[in-house]
Every structure is written in C-alpha cells, then in structure tokens.
Coordinates of C-alpha atoms in Angstrom, one line a residue:
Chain A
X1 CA 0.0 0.0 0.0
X2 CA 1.3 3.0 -1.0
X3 CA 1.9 6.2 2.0
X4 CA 0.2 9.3 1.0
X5 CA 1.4 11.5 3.6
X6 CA 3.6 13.4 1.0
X7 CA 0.6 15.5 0.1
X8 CA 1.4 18.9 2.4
X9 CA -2.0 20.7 1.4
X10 CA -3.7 17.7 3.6
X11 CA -1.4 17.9 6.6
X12 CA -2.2 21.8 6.9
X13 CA -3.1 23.1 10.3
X14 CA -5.6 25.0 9.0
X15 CA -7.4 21.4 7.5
X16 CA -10.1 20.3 9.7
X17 CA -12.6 17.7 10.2
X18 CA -16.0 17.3 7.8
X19 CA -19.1 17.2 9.1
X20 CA -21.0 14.2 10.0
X21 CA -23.9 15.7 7.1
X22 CA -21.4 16.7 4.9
X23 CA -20.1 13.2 4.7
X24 CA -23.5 11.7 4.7
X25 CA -24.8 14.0 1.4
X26 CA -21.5 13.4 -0.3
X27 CA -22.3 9.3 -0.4
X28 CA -23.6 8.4 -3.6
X29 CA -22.9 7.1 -7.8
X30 CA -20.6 9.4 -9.8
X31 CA -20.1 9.3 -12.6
X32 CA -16.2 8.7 -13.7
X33 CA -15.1 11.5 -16.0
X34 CA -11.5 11.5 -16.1
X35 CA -9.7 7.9 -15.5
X36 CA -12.4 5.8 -16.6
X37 CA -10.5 3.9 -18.7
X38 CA -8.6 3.0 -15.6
X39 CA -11.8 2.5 -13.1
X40 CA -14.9 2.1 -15.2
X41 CA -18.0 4.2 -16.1
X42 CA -19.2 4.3 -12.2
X43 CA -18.1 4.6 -8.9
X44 CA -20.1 4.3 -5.5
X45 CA -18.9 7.0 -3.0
X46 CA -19.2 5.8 0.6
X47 CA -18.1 6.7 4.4
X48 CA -16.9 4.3 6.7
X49 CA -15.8 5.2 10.4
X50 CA -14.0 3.0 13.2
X51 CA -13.9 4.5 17.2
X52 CA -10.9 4.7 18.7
X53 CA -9.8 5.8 22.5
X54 CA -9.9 9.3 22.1
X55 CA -11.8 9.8 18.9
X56 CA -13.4 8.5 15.3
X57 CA -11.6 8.4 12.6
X58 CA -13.5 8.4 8.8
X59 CA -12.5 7.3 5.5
X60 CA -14.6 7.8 2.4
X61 CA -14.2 4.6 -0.5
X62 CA -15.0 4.9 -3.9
X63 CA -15.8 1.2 -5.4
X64 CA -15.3 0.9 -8.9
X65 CA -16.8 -1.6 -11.5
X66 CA -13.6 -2.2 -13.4
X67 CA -10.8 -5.0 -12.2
X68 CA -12.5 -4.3 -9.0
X69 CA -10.7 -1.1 -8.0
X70 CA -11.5 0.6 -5.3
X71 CA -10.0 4.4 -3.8
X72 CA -9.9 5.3 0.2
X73 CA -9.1 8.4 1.4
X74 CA -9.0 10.6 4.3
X75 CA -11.3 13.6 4.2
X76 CA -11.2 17.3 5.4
X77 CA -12.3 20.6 4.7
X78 CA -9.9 23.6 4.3
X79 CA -10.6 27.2 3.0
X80 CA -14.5 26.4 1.8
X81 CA -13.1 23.3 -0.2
X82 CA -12.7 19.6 0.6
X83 CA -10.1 17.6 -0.2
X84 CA -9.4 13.9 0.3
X85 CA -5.9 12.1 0.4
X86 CA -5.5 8.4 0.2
X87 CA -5.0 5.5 -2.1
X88 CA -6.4 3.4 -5.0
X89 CA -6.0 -0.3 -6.0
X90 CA -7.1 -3.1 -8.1
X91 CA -8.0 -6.2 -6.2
X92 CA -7.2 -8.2 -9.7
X93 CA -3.6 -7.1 -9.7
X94 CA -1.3 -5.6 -7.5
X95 CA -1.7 -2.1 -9.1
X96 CA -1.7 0.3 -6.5
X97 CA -1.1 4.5 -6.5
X98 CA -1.8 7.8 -4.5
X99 CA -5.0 9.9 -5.4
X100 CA -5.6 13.3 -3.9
X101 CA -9.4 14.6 -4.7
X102 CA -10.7 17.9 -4.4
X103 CA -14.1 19.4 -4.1
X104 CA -14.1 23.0 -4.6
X105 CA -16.2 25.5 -3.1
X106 CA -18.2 26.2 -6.4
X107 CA -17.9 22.2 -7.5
X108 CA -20.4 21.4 -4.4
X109 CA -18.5 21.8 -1.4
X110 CA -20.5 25.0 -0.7
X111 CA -23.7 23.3 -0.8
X112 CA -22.2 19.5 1.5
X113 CA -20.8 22.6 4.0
X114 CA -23.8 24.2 4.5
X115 CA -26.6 23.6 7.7
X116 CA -28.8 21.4 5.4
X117 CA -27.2 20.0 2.1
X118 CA -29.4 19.3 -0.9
X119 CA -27.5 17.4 -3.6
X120 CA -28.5 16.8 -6.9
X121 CA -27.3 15.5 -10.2
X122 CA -24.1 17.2 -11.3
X123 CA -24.4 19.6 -8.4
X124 CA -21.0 17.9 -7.3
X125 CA -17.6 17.6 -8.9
X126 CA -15.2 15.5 -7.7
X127 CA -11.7 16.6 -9.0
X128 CA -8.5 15.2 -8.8
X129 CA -5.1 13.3 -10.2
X130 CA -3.7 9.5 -9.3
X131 CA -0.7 7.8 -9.8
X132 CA 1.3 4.6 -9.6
X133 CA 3.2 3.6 -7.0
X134 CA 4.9 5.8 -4.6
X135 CA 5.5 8.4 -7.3
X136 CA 3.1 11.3 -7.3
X137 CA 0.2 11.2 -8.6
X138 CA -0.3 13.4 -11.9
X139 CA -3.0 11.5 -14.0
X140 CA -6.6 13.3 -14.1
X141 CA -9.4 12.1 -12.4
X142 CA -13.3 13.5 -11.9
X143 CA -16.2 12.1 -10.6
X144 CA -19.5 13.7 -10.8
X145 CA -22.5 13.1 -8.5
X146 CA -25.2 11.0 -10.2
X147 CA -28.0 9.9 -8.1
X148 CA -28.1 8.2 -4.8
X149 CA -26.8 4.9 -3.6
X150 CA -29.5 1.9 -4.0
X151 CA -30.7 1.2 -0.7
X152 CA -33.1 -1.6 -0.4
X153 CA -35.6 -1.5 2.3
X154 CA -35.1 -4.8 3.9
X155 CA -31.2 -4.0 3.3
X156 CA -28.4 -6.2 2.2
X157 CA -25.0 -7.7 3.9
X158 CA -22.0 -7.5 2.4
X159 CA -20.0 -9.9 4.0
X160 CA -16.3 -10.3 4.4
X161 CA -14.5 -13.2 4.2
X162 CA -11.7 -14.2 7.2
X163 CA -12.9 -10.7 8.2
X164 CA -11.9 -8.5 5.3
X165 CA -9.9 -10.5 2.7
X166 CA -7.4 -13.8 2.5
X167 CA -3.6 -12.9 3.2
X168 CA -3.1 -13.8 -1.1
X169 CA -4.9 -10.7 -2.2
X170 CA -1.9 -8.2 -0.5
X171 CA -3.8 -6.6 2.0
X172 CA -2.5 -3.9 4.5
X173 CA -3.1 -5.9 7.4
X174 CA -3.8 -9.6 8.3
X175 CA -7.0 -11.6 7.6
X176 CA -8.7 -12.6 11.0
X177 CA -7.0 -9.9 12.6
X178 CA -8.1 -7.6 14.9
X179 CA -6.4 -4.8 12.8
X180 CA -8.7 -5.9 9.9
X181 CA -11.7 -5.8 11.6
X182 CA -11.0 -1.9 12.1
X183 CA -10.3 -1.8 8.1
X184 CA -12.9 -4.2 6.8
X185 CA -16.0 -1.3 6.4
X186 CA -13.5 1.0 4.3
X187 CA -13.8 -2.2 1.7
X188 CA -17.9 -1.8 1.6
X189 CA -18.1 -4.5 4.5
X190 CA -21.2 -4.4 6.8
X191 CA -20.4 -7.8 8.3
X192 CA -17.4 -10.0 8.8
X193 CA -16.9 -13.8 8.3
X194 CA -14.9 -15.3 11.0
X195 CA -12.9 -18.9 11.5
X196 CA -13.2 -20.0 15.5
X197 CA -10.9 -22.4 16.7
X198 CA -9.4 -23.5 20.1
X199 CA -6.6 -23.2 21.6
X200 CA -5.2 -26.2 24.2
X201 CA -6.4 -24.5 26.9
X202 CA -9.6 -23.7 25.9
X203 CA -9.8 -20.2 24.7
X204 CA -11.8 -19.3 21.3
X205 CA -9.7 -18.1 19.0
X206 CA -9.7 -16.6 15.3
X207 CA -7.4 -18.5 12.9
X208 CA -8.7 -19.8 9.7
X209 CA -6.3 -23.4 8.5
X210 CA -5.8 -25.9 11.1
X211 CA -2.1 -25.8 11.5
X212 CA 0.4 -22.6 11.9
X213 CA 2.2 -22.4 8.7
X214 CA 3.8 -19.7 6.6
X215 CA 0.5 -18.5 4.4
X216 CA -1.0 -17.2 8.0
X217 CA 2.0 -16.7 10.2
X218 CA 5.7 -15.6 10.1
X219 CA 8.3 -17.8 11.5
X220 CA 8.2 -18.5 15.4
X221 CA 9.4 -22.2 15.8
X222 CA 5.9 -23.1 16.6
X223 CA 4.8 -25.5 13.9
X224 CA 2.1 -28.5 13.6
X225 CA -2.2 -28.2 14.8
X226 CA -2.8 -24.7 16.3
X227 CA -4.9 -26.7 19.1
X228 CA -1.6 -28.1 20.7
X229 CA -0.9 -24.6 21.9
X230 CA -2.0 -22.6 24.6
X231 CA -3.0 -19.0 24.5
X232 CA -0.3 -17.3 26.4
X233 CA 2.0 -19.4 23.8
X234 CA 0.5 -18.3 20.9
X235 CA 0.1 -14.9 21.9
X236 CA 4.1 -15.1 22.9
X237 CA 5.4 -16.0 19.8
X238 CA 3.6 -16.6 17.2
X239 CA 2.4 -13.4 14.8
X240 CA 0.0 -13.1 11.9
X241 CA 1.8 -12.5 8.2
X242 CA 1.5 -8.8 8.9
X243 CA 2.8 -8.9 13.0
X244 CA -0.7 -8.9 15.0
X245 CA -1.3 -11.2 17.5
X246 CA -3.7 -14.2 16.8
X247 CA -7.2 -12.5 18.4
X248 CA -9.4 -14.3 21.0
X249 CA -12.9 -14.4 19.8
X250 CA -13.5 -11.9 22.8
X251 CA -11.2 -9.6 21.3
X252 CA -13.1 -9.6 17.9
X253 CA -16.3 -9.4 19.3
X254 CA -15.0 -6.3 21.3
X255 CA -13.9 -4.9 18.4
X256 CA -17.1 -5.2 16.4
X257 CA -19.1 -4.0 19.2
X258 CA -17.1 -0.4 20.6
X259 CA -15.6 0.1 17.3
X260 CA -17.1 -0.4 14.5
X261 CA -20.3 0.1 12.4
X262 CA -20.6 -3.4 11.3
X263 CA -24.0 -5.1 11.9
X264 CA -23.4 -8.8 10.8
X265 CA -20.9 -11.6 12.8
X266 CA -21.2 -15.2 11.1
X267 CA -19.0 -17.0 13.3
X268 CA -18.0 -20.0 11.0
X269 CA -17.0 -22.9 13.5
X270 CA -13.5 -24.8 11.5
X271 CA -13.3 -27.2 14.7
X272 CA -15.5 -30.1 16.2
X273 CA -16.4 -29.8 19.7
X274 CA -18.6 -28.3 21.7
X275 CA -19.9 -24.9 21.1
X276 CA -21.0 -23.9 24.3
X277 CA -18.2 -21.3 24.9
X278 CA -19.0 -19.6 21.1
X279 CA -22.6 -19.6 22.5
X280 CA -22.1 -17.7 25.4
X281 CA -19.4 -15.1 24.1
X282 CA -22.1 -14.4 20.9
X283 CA -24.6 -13.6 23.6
X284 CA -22.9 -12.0 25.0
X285 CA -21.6 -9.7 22.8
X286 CA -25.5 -9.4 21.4
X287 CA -26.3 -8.0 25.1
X288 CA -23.6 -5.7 25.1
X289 CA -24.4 -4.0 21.2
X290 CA -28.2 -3.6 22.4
X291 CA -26.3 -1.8 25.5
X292 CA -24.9 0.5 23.2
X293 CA -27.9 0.8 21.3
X294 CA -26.6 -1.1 17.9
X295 CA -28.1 -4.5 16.7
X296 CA -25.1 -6.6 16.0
X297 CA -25.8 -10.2 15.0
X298 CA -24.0 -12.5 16.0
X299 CA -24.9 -16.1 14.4
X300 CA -22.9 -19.5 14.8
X301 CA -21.9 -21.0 11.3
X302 CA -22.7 -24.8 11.1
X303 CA -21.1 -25.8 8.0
X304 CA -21.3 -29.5 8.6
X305 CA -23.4 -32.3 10.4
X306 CA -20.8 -32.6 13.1
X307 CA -21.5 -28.9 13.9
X308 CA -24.9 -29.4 13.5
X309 CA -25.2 -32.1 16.0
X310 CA -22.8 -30.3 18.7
X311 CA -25.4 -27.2 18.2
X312 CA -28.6 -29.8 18.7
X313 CA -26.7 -30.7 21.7
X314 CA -27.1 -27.0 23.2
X315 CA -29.9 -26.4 26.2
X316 CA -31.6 -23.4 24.3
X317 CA -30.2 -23.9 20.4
X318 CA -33.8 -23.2 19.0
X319 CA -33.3 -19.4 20.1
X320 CA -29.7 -18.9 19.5
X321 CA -29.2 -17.6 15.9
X322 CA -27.3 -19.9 13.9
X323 CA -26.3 -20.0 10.2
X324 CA -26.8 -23.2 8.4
X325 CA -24.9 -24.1 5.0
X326 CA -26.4 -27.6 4.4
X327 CA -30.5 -28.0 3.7
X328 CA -33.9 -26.5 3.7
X329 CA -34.3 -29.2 6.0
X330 CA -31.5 -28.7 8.2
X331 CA -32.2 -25.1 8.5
X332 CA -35.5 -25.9 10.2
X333 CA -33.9 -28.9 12.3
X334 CA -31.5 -26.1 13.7
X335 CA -34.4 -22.7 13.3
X336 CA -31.3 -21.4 12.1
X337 CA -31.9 -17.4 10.7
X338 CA -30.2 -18.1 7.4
X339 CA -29.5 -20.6 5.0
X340 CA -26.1 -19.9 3.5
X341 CA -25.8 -22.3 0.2
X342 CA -22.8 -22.4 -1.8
X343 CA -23.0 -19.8 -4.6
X344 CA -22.1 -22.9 -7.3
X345 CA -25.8 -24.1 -6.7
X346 CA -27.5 -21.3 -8.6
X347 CA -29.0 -18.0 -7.4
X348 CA -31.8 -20.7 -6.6
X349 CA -34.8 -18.1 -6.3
X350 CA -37.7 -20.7 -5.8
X351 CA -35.5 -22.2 -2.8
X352 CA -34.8 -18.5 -1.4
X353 CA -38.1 -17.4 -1.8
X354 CA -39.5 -20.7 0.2
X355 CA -36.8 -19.4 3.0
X356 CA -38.2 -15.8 3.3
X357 CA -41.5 -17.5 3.7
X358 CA -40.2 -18.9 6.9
X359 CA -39.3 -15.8 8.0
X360 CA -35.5 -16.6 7.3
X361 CA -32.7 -14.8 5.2
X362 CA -31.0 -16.6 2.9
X363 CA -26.5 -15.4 2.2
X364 CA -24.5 -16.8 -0.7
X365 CA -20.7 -17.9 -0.2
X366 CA -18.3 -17.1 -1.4
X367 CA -18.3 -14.9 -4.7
X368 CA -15.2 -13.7 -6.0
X369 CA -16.1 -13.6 -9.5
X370 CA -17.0 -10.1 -10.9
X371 CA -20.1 -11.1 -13.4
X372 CA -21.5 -13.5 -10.8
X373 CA -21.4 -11.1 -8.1
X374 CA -23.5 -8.8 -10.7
X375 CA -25.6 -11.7 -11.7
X376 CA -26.6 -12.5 -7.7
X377 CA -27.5 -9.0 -7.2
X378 CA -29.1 -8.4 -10.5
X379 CA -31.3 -12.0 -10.7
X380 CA -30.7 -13.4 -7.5
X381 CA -33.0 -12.6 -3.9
X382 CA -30.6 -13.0 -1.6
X383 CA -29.8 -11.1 1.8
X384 CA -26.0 -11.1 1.7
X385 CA -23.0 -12.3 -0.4
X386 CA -20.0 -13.4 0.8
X387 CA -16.4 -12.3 -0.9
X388 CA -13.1 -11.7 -0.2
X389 CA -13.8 -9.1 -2.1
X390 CA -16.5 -6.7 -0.4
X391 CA -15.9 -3.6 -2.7
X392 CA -17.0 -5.5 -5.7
X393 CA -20.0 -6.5 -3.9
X394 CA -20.5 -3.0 -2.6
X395 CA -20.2 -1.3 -6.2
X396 CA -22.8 -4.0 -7.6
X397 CA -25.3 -3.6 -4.7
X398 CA -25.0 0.4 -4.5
X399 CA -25.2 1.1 -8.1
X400 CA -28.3 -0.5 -8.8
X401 CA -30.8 1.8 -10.3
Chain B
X1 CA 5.7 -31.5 11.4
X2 CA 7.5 -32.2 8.0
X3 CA 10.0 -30.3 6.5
X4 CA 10.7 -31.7 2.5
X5 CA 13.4 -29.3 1.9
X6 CA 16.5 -30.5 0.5
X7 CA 19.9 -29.6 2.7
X8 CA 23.0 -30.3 1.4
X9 CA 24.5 -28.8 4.8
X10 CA 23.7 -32.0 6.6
X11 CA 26.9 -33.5 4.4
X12 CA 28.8 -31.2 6.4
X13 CA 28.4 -32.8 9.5
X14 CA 30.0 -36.0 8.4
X15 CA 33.7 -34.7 8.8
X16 CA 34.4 -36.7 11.9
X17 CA 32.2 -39.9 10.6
X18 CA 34.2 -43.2 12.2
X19 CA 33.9 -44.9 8.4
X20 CA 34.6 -48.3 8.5
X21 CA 34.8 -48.7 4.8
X22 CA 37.2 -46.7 4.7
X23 CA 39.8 -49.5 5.6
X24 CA 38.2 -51.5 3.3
X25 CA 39.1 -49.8 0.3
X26 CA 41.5 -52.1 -0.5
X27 CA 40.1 -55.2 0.2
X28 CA 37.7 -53.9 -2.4
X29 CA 40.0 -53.5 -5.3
X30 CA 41.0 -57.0 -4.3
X31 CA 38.7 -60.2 -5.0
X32 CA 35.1 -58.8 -4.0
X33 CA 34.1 -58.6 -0.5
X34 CA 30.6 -60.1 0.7
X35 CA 27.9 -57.5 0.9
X36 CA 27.8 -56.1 4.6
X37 CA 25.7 -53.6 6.5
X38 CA 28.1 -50.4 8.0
X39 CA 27.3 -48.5 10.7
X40 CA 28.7 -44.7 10.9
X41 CA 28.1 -42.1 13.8
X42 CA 28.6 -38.4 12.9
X43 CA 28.9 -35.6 14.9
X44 CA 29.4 -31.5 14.6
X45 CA 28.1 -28.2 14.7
X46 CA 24.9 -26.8 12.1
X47 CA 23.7 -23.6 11.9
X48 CA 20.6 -22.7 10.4
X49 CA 21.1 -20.4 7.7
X50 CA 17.0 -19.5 6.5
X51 CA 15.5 -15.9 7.6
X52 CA 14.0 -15.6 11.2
X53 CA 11.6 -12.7 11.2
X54 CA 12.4 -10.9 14.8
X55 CA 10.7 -8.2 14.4
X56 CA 7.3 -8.5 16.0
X57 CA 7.8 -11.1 18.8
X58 CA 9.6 -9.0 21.5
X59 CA 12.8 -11.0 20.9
X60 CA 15.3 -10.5 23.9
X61 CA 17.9 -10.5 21.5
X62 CA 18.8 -14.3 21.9
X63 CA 17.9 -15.6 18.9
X64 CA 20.7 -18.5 18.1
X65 CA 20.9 -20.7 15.0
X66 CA 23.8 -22.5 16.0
X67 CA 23.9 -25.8 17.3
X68 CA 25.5 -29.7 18.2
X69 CA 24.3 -32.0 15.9
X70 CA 24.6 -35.8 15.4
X71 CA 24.0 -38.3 13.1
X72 CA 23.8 -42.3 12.6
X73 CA 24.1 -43.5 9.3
X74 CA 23.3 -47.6 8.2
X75 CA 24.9 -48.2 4.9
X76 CA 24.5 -51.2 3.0
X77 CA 27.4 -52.2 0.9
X78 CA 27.0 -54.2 -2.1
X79 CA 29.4 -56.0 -4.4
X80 CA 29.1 -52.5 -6.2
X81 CA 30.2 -49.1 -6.1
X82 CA 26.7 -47.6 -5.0
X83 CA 25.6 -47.8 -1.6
X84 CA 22.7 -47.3 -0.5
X85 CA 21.4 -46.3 3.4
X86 CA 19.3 -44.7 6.1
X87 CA 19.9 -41.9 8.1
X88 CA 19.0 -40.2 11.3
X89 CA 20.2 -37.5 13.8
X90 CA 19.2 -34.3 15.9
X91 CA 19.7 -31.1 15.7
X92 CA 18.4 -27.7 17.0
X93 CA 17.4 -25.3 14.0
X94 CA 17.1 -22.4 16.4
X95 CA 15.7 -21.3 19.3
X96 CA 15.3 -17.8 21.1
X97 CA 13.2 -16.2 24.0
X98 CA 10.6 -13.7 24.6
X99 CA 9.7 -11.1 27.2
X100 CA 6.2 -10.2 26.3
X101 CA 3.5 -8.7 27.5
X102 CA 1.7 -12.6 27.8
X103 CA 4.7 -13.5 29.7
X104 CA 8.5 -14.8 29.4
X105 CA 9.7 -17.6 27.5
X106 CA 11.4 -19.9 25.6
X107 CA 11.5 -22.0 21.8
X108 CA 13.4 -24.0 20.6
X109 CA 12.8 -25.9 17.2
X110 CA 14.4 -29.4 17.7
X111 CA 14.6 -31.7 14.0
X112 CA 15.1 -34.8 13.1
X113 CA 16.4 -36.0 9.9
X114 CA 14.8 -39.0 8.1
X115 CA 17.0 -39.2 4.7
X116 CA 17.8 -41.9 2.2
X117 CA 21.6 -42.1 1.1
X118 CA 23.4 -42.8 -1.3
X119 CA 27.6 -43.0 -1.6
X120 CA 30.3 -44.2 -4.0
X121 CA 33.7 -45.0 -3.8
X122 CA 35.7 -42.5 -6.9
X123 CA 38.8 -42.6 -5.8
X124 CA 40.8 -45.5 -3.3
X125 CA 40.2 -43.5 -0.2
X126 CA 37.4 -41.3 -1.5
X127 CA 33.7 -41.7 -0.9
X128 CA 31.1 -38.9 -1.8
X129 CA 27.8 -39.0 0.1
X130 CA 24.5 -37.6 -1.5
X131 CA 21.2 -37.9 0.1
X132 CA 17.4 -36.6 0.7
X133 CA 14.8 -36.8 2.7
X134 CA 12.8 -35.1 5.4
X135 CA 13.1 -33.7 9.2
X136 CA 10.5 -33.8 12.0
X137 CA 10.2 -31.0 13.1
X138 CA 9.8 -30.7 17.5
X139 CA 8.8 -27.3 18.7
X140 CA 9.7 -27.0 22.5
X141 CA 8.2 -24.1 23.7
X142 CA 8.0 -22.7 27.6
X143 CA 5.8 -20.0 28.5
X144 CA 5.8 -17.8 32.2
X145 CA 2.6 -16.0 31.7
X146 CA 2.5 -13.2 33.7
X147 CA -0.5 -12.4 33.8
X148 CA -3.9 -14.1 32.6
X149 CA -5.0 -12.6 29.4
X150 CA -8.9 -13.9 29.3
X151 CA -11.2 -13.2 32.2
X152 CA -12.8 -17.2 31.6
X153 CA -12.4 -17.0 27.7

C-alpha cells in the first residue's frame, strides 16, 4: 500500500474535520469523468468510520466496476473546499497508486458545508489526479454526482470473508485480525466472516487453516495443529503474516461492538467440539451491542453435520441464531436465521423465496467472481453475499438503479 | 511437522564420521568382499542459515541458529560401487526467547532427519555422500505468563 502522507496541502493546520452531514450527502454514484479507462463508467462514493480511545476516525471509499478497483481516502475541509488524500487499488492485480481529490467551493463543497445540504445530479464535482506507485500522482481524475446509492428497504449484507480478505490478495493488514476488523467497512463490508478455533487450553480463537504455517503466520518455531498450543503461547510467539497477535474471539467481538459500524458476525465454526463457549461469548456480545444501542448479529456457522449435532446438543439452540450451509431441512432442524448455500448451486430463487416465507434470510458464499457477483445482485433474492472481495459487492449492490 | 526441503549442509556434519569402509578400500579392489551392513556415527556443529523474522515477537535478543548436531548413518554395501542407506540424527534449527507482555519464554525448534543415502567410492580412499529426505520437526516451547489474558475465555 502506498503512503500518502507526501501531500502537504492535507497535513495543513488549518485542515479540519468534515461534518458528519457533509459526509452523509457526499455518499452516492458518480459518474467517472477522467480515468475511466482505468476505473470504469461508475463509482459508488461511501463513508466508513472505526472508534478509537480518544476519537473516530472516517475514510470515504470509492468502489469501482472495473478490475475491482477501489480508492480510500482521508477527508477534510480547508478554506470552503474539501479535499481527500488516500490511495487506490485493483483487487485483480497488485496495481496500486496515490489519489488526492478535491471538491471546490463552487464544485459542491459549498452546498455538502452548508446547515442542510441538498445534492443533486451534477451539483458535485469531484476533481482530482492518481498515480502509480509511490510516485506522485499526476493523471486526471473527476467524478461527478449521479444519483443516490440503491438502498433496499429490507437491506443487504455485504459480507467479508476471514474478516476483510485472504492474506493472497496483499492486503494492509492480516485476515482474522483484529487490525482488519477496524479496516474491513473501508472495503464496503457491513459484516465479517470469522474462523473460530481453540486453543489447548480452551480459549476461542480466530485462525482460519488448522495448522500454523507460513501462508498465515511468520516464522516463530511453533509449527504442527494450532490446538496443541495454549494461549499465552501463541500470543508469545507466534504473529500473523502482517505482526498482530492471533485474536481471542472476545477480542473480535469487542472490536465489532465499541468500534465499528458493522451489523453482521457469522461466526464460521472450523473445529469439532462443543460450542457452548461460542454460545455464550455471541450472547454475550449481542447483550452488550443492544447496550450500546446497535443491533449486531451474532450467528454460529454450522457448516457440517458434526456442527450441526454439537449445536442440537445446546440447552436453548432453537433461540440462539445460527447459520446453516447444508439444507432446507437442516435449517428448520436447527431454526437457524439463514440458510447460507454455496454460490455454485445457482441463485436458486424458488428455494430463497420458500426461506423468506419462513421468515428466514437466505447469504450466498463465497463470490469472487465479478459477473456472478452482478448476476446474484441483478437476478438473485438473496440477503447477503460473501467475498473476499467486499468492494465488488459493494459497487454492484449500490449502483443498482 | 514435516520439512521436504532439501539440505545439502547435513553433508557437512559428516567430517568426523568413524567410516569403517574406509579400511576397506582395498580389500575392495582385491577379490570382491561379501555385501555387509556399515554403521557410521557423525557428529558436529549446524547452523541454520534461513531468515527468522524478529521483528514482531519481543525478541530479547537471543535468537541463536547455532547448534551440536549428530547423526547415525546404516549403509549397505554391495558387491558394487553404489551404496545405498538410512539416516538419522538431531539437531536444533534455532531457538530464542521472549519477554512479552503474555509472559517470558522460551523455543526452541528441535529436527530430526529421516534421509535416504546414497555414496560411491571415486577414488581408493574417496567416498562422496549424497542424500534426501525429510526432518520432523519438534517445537519445545516454555511459557511464564504473567498475567492471565482472558477473564474465563
């Protein structure tokens, strides 16, 4: 990922927060001007925000319908105009660069300033150059504001897989991490996909392959099943591929909860055992959102009939939500919420539409795939996708007319 | 607990091997000896020469790649020039400690070589050695919490 503190304007004393409705008016499809024939026709502006000790910090992501690019970019206002300082990259290459945007004060940052902002089409111009690489960014780009992001009333997840992305796709930061649970809503995410293990000694933990080897973690000595380790050993020596610390499931949860806006937990169970302790910890965490007055759902994934039977196995399973990813049937057997098929089976409309008659939702796993992401959205009735690639989700989903 | 790689360096550690066949050499070049089975004991230093990241486990600055090492060695010798044999050993690919916040400790990867040998006699009192296998691989690893990090879990 490329640093763009170089940009001196940005780093101005004088630069100084947006306001929350200036942020919220400026979300919406603009039309690409400049650099579409690096990012595509369309892009679908949004904010994203994680809490943290003292304050909030806000990015605003541009997703992009070409090669699954994406920008994010830190945003302020200085001297009537806004201006936003980040990075772009394409999720189907490594190609990466700086972008510094501008609105000016006549372009629309006039009217996303003032008390009560009314946008309309064109009344915003988004101006601004990119680059590759480190090197500074002099290629043109514009967007213009086009209409508002699709929102559908019953709403839609857009899930992320191992919590944001696998380590293969070069992201900043680890997947199951802690650190990409605070970056996973600048990709479009509005719910994470997590891998629960155990460590020796009981503690839930979040670590996706069954062993500790070089994909997920650096070097330590430590080698063999993760579940011959105890915490404190793991948490001693062994680091993910980008340094964290392998997270407890409380850690994750915590994170979700105080500091993020994420809504959606499917906590996908990779061991067999009992899942009393995931239980408890997703209530939890439930208890403690509703505290703060956010719904945060929290379901256990049963991705096989061992898990299945472990949940059947739990005093009050009928009420605790779960997600299912074998059958119609077993959905019932377990009331779990959702039925999560595998996207291979189809988008499978007569089967979703008998699951929404239950009163259930219905998630598709795990699209990567550009056109059948589009095609899901476009023909398909689900609730929520699941990708390692949450910004190509997000630009199909917002962009809908 | 595998490791296929391929290291030459274990070779090395034969430069003190008691080799019988050695004084046999000879006899060899003489009316051909019965096939036998040779046992050879090694012994030696190894150092582990691949990358150790240190810089996000709070390494006290121990980190040591050096180690004893020995080997045992069962050749079978033919009436030919290729021999064929098993080895085994143990050695320590490195091992370093922590102070951390989760406490203060200690790992150290031990490995054991499983290879398949091969040598020939080129010269009168020459052999070369090739071979290739795998190692188990034994993490040791001793941990001094210092504190407990989950309330329950």
């Amino acid at each position: 990922m490329p640093d763009p503190s170089g940009w001196d304007l940005f780093k101005s004393p004088a630069a100084r927060i947006l306001p929350g409705k200036a942020r919220q008016a400026m979300e919406g499809v603009y039309t690409v001007g400049n650099g579409n024939n690096t990012f595509g026709d369309l892009t679908a502006i949004k904010w994203s925000y994680v809490i943290n000790t003292n304050d909030s910090s806000f990015h605003v992501s541009g997703f992009f319908g070409k090669d699954i690019a994406y920008f994010i970019c830190e945003g302020k206002q200085l001297d009537g105009a806004i201006i936003m300082n980040g990075y772009w990259r394409k999720m189907v290459s490594t190609e990466t660069g700086l972008i510094r945007l501008t609105i000016t004060a006549a372009n629309g940052a006039n009217i996303l300033l003032s008390p009560l902002p009314a946008v309309t089409p064109g009344s915003i111009v988004i101006n601004g150059v990119f680059g590759n690489g480190q090197e500074e960014p002099e290629l043109p780009v514009s967007f213009a504001y086009n209409r508002p992001l699709h929102n559908s009333p019953a709403g839609f997840n857009i899930l992320a897989h191992r919590s944001g992305g696998r380590n293969s796709d070069l992201l900043p930061v680890s997947e199951n991490s802690v650190e990409m649970v605070l970056k996973t809503a600048e990709f479009g995410s509005t719910g994470i996909e997590i891998d629960v293990r155990f460590t020796k000694d009981g503690i839930p933990i979040i670590y996706h392959d069954n062993d500790l080897n070089l994909r997920e973690v650096q070097k330590s000595g430590l080698v063999g099943p993760i579940e011959n380790y105890t915490y404190a050993q793991l948490s001693a020596f062994v680091r993910l591929i980008h340094g964290e610390r392998i997270p407890t499931l409380r850690q994750v949860l915590n994170t979700v909860v105080y500091q993020t806006q994420l809504s959606f937990v499917w906590l996908d169970t990779k061991y067999i055992g009992s899942l009393e302790k995931v239980q408890t910890l997703a209530q939890e965490f439930k208890q403690r959102a509703l505290q703060q007055g956010r719904n945060v759902e929290i379901v256990i994934g049963l991705p096989g009939r061992d898990q299945i039977n472990n949940f059947l196995s739990l005093p009050d399973y009928a009420s605790t939500p779960s997600l299912c990813e074998l059958s119609i049937e077993d959905v019932q057997t377990t009331n779990a919420r959702i039925w999560a098929p595998r996207f291979t089976e189809g988008t499978q409309n007569d089967k979703v539409a008998a699951i929404h008659a239950q009163g259930r939702k219905a998630f598709a796993w795990t699209l990567d795939v550009p056109e059948f992401i589009e095609q899901f959205i476009r023909e398909g009735d689900f609730d929520g996708i699941l990708s390692n690639y949450p910004s190509c989700i997000a630009y199909y989903y917002y962009v809908q007319q | 607990m595998y490791n296929n790689k391929f290291f030459v360096l274990l070779l090395l550690l034969f430069c003190f091997n008691i080799s019988v066949a050695q004084k046999k050499v000879k006899k060899e070049r003489l009316p051909r000896r019965k096939p036998s089975f040779v046992l050879q004991a090694g012994g030696g230093a190894s150092y582990y020469t691949a990358h150790v990241n240190t810089s996000s486990v709070a390494y006290t600055g121990t980190l040591n790649k050096w180690s004893p090492a020995g080997t045992l060695r069962l050749m079978w010798y033919p009436r030919y020039r290729l021999r064929l044999g098993l080895e085994t050993g143990f050695t320590n690919f490195y091992r370093y400690k922590v102070t951390d916040t989760s406490g203060q400790g200690q790992v150290s990867l031990q490995a054991i070589p499983l290879l398949v040998v091969w040598s020939m006699q080129v010269l009168p009192r020459l052999n070369i050695y090739a071979g290739f296998g795998s190692y188990i691989l034994k993490p040791i690893s001793i941990i001094k919490a210092l504190s407990i990090q989950e309330t329950g879990f």
